[in-house]
PDB file of C-alpha atoms and ligand atoms in Angstrom:
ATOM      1  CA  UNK A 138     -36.555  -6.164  -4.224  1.00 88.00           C
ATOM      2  CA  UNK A 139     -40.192  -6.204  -5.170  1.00 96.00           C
ATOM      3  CA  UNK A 140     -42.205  -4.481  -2.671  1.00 98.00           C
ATOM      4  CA  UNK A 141     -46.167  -4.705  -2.232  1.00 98.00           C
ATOM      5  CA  UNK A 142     -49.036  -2.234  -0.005  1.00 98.00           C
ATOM      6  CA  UNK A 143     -51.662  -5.070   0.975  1.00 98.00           C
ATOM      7  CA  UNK A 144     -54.520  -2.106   1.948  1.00 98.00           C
ATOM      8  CA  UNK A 145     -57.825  -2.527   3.886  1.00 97.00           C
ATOM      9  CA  UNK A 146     -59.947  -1.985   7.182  1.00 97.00           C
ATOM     10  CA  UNK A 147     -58.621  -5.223   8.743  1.00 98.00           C
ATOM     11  CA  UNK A 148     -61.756  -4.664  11.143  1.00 98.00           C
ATOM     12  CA  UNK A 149     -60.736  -7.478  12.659  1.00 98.00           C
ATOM     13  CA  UNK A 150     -58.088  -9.252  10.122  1.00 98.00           C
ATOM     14  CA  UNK A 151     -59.311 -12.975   9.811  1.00 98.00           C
ATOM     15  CA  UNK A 152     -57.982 -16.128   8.447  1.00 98.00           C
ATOM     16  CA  UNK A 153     -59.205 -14.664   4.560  1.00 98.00           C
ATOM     17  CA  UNK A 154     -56.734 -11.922   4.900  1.00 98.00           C
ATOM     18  CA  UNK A 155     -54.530 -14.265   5.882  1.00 98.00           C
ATOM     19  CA  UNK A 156     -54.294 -16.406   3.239  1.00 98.00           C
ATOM     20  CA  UNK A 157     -54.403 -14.042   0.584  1.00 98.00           C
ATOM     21  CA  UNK A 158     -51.067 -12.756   2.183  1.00 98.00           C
ATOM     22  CA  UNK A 159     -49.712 -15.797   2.111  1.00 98.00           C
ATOM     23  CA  UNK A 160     -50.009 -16.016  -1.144  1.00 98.00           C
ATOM     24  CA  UNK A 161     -48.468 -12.535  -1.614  1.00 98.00           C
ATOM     25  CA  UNK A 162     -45.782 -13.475   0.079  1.00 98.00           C
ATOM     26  CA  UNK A 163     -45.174 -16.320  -2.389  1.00 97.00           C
ATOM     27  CA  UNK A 164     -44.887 -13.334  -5.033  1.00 97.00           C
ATOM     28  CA  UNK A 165     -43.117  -9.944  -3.358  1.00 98.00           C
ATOM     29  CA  UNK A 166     -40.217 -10.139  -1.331  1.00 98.00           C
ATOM     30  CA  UNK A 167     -41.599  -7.230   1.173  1.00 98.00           C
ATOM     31  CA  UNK A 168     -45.554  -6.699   2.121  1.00 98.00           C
ATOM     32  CA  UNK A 169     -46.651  -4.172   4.028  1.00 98.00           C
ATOM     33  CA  UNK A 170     -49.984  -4.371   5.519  1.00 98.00           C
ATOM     34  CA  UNK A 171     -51.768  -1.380   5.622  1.00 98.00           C
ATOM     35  CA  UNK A 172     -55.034  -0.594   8.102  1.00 98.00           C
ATOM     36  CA  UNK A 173     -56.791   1.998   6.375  1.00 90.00           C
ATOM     37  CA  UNK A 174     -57.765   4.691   9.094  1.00 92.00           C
ATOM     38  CA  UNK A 175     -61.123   6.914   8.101  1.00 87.00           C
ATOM     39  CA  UNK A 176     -61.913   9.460  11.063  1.00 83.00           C
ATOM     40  CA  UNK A 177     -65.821   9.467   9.067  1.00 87.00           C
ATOM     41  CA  UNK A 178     -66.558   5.715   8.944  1.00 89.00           C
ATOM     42  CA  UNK A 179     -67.231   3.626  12.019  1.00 92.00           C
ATOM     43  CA  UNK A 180     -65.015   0.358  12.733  1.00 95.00           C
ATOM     44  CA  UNK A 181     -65.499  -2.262  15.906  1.00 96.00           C
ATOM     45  CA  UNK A 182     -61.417  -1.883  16.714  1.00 96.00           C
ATOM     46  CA  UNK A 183     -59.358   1.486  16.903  1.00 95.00           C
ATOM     47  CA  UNK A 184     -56.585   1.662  14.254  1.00 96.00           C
ATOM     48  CA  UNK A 185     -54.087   0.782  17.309  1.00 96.00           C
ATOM     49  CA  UNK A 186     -55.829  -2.445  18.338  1.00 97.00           C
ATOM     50  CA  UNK A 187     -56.257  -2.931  14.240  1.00 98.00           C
ATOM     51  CA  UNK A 188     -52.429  -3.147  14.119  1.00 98.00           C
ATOM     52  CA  UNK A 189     -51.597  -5.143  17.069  1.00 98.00           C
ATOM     53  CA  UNK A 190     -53.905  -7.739  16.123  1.00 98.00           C
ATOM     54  CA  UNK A 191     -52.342  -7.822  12.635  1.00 98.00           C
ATOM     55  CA  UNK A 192     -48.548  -7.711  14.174  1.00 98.00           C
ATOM     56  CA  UNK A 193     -49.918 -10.624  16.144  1.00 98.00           C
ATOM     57  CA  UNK A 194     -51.017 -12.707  13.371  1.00 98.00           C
ATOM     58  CA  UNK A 195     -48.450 -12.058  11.164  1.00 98.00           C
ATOM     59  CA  UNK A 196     -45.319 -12.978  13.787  1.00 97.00           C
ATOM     60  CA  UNK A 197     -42.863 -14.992  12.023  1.00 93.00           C
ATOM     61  CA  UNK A 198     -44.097 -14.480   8.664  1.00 97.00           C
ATOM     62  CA  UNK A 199     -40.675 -13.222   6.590  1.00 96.00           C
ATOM     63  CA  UNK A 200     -40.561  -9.433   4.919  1.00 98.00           C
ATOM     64  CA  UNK A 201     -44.094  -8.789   6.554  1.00 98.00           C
ATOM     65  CA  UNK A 202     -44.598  -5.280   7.737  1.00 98.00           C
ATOM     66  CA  UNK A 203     -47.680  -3.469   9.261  1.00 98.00           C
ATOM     67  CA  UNK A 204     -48.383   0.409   9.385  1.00 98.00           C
ATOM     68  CA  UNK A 205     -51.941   2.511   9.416  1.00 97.00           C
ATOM     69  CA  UNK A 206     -52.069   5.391   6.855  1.00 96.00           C
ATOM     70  CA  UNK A 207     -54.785   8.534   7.325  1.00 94.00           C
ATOM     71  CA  UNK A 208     -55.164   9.124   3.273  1.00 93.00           C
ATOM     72  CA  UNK A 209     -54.817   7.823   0.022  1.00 95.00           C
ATOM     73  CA  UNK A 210     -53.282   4.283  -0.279  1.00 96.00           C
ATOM     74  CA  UNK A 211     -51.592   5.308  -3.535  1.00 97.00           C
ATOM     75  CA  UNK A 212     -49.910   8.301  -2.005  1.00 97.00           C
ATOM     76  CA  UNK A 213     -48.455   5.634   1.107  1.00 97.00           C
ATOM     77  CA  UNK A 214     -47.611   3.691  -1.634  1.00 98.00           C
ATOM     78  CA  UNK A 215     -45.621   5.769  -3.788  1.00 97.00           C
ATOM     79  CA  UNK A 216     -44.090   7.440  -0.911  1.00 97.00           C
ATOM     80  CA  UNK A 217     -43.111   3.626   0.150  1.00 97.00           C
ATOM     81  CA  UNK A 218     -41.778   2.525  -3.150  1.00 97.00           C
ATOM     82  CA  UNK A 219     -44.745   0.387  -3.313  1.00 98.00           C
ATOM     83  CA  UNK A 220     -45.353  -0.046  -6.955  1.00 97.00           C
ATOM     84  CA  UNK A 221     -48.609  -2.504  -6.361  1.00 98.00           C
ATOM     85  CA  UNK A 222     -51.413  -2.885  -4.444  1.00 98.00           C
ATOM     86  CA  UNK A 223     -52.761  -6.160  -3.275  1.00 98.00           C
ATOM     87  CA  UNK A 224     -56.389  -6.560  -2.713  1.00 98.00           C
ATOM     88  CA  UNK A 225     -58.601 -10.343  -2.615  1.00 97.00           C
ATOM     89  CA  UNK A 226     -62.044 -10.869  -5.014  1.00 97.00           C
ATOM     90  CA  UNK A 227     -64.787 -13.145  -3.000  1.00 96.00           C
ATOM     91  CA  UNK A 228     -67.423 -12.671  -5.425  1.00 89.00           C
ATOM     92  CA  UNK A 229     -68.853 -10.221  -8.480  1.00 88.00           C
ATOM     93  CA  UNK A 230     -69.911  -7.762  -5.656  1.00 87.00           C
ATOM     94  CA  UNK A 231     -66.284  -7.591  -4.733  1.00 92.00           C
ATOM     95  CA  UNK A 232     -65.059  -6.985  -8.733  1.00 94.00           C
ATOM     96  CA  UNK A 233     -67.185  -4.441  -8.774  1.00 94.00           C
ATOM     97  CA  UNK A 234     -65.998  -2.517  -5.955  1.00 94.00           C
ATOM     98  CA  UNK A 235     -62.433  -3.190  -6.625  1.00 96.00           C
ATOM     99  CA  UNK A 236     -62.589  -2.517 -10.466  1.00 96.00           C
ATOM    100  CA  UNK A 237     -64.170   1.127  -9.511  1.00 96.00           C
ATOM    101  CA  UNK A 238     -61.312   1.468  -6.851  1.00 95.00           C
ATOM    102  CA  UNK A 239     -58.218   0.701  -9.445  1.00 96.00           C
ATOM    103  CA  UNK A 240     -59.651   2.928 -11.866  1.00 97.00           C
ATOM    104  CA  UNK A 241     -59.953   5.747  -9.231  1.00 97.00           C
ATOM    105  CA  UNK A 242     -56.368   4.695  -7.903  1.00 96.00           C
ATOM    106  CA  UNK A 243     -55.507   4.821 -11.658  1.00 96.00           C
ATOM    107  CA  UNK A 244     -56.581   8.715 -12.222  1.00 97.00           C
ATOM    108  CA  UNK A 245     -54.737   9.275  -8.934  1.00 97.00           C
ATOM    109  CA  UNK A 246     -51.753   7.538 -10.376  1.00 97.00           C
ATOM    110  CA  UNK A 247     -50.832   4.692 -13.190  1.00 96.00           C
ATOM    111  CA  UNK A 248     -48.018   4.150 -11.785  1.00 97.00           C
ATOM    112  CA  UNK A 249     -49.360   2.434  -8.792  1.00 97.00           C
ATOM    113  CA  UNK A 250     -51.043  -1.173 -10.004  1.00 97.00           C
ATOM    114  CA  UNK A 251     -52.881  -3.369  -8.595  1.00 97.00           C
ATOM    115  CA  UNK A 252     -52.951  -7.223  -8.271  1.00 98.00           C
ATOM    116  CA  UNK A 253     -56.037  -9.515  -7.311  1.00 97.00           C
ATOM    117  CA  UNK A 254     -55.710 -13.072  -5.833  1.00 98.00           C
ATOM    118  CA  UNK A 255     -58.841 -15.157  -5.791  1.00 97.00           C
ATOM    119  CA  UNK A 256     -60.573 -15.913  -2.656  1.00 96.00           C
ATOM    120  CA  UNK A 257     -59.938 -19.796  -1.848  1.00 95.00           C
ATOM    121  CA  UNK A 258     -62.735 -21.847  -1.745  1.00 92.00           C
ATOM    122  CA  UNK A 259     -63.114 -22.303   1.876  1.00 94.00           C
ATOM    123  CA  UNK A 260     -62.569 -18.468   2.403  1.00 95.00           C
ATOM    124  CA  UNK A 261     -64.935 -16.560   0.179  1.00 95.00           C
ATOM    125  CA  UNK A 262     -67.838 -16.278   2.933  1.00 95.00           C
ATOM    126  CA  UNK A 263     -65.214 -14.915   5.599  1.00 97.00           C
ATOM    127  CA  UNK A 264     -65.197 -11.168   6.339  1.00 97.00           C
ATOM    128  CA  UNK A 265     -65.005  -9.034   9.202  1.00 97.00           C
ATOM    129  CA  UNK A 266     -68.464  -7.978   9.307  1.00 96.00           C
ATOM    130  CA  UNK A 267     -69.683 -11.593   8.579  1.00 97.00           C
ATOM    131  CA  UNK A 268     -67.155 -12.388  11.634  1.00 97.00           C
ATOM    132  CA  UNK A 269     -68.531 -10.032  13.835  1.00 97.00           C
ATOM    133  CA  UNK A 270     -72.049 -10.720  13.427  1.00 97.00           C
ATOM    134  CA  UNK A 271     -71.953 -14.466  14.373  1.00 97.00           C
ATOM    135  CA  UNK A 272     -69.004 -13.656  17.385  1.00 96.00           C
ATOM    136  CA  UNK A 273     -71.955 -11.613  18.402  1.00 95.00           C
ATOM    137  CA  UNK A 274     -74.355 -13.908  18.292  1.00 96.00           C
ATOM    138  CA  UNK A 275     -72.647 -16.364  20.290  1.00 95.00           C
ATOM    139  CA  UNK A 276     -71.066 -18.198  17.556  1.00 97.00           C
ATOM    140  CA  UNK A 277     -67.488 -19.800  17.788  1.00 97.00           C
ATOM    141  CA  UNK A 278     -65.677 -18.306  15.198  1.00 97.00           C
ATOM    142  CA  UNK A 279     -61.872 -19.786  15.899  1.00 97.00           C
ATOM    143  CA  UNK A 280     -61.223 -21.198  13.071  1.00 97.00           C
ATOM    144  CA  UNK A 281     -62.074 -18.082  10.837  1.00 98.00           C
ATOM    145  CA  UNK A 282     -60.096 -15.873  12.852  1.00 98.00           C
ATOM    146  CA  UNK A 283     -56.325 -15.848  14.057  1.00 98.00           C
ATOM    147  CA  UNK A 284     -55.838 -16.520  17.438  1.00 97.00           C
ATOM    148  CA  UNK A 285     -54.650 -12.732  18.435  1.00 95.00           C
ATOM    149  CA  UNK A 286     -58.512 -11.445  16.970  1.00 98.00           C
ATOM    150  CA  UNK A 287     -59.926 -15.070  18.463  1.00 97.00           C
ATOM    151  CA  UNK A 288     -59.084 -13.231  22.400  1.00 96.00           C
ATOM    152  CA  UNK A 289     -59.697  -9.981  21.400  1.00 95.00           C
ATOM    153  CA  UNK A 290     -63.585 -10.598  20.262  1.00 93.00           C
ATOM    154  CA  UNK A 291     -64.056 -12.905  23.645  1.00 88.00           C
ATOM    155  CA  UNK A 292     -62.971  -9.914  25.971  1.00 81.00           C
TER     156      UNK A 292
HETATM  157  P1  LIG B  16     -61.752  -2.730   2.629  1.00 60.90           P
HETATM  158  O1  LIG B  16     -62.641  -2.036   3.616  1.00 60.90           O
HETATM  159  O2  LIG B  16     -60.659  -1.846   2.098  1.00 60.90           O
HETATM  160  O3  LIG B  16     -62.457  -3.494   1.550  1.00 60.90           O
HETATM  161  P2  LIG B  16     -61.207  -5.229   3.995  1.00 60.90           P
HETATM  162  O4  LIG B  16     -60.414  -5.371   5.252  1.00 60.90           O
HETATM  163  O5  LIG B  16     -62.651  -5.544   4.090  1.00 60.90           O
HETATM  164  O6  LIG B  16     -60.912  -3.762   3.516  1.00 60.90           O
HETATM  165  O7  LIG B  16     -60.543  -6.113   2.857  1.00 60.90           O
HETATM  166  C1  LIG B  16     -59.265  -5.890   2.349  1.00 60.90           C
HETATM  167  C2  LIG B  16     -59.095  -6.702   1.072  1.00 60.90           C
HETATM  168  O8  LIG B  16     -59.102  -8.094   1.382  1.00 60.90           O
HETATM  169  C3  LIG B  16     -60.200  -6.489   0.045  1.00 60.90           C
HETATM  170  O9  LIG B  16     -59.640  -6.533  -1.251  1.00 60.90           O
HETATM  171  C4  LIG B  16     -61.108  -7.685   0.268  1.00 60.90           C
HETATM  172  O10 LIG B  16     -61.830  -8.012  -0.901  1.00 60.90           O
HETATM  173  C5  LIG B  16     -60.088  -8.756   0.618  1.00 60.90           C
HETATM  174  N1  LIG B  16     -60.679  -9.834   1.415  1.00 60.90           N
HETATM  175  C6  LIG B  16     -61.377  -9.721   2.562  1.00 60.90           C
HETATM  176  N2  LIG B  16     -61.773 -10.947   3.002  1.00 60.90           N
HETATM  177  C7  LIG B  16     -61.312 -11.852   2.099  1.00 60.90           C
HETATM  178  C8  LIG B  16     -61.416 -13.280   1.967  1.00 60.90           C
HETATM  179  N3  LIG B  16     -62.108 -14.012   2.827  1.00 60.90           N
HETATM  180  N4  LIG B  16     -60.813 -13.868   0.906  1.00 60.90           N
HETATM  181  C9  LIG B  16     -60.155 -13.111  -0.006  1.00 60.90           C
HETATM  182  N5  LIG B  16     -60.026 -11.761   0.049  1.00 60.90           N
HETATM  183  C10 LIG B  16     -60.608 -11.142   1.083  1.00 60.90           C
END
């Protein structure tokens, strides 16, 4: 049974998170999807409405799991019996960011990989913030968004 962590803020999850854990799926038998909760950062959605959305989205969707973790992903993962760590690239700003982070996660400890998927074409401009922004600016974002995080941002 191969079992994955797929880590972030989800703050909201949109269709970009989505697909990459599609594509995880297609790979590890089990995913769990894990909202990253930081009591020193500021996020637009609690941890709570974080998860909901995500359980939302991700209804249906076979050996999907979601949970929210206070701490280091590798520690959740090991705990978990999590031996890898999926995370998306969108562009060179992101393989910067994400090479630093597995080498950190690496000191913490190598026996925790992690695995990259490539942003699809369509996706690589979608992210929360980016999401955010325009929903705030009076922009329809439904198609970059599932429908769960679609209601949520109109309320
Ligand atoms: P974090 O704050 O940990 O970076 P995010 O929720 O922003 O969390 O992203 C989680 C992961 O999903 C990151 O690896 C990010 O690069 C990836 N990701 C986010 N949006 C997309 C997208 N549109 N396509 C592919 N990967 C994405």
């Amino acid at each position: 049974m191969k079992r994955a962590i797929y880590p972030g803020s989800f703050d909201p999850i949109t269709n970009g998170h989505l697909d990459i854990l599609h594509r995880a799926c297609e790979v590890f038998d089990e995913v769990i999807v894990l909202v990253a909760v930081n009591p020193n950062k500021h996020f637009n959605f609690t941890p709570k409405e974080r998860v909901e959305m995500i359980k939302d989205a991700v209804k249906g969707m076979k050996g999907v799991t979601v949970d929210y973790y206070e701490g280091l992903t590798v520690k959740y993962a090991k705990e978990h019996n999590a031996p890898h760590l999926i995370r998306g690239l969108r562009a060179v700003t992101d393989f910067e960011y994400e090479f630093q982070l597995a080498s950190a996660n690496e000191y913490v400890d190598e026996s925790i990989d992690m695995v990259f998927f490539m942003a699809r074409g369509d996706k690589t401009f979608i992210s929360s913030s980016a999401i955010m922004e325009l929903a705030n600016s009076g922009v329809d974002v439904s198609k970059l968004v599932p429908d769960s995080v679609y209601q949520k941002i109109k309320k």
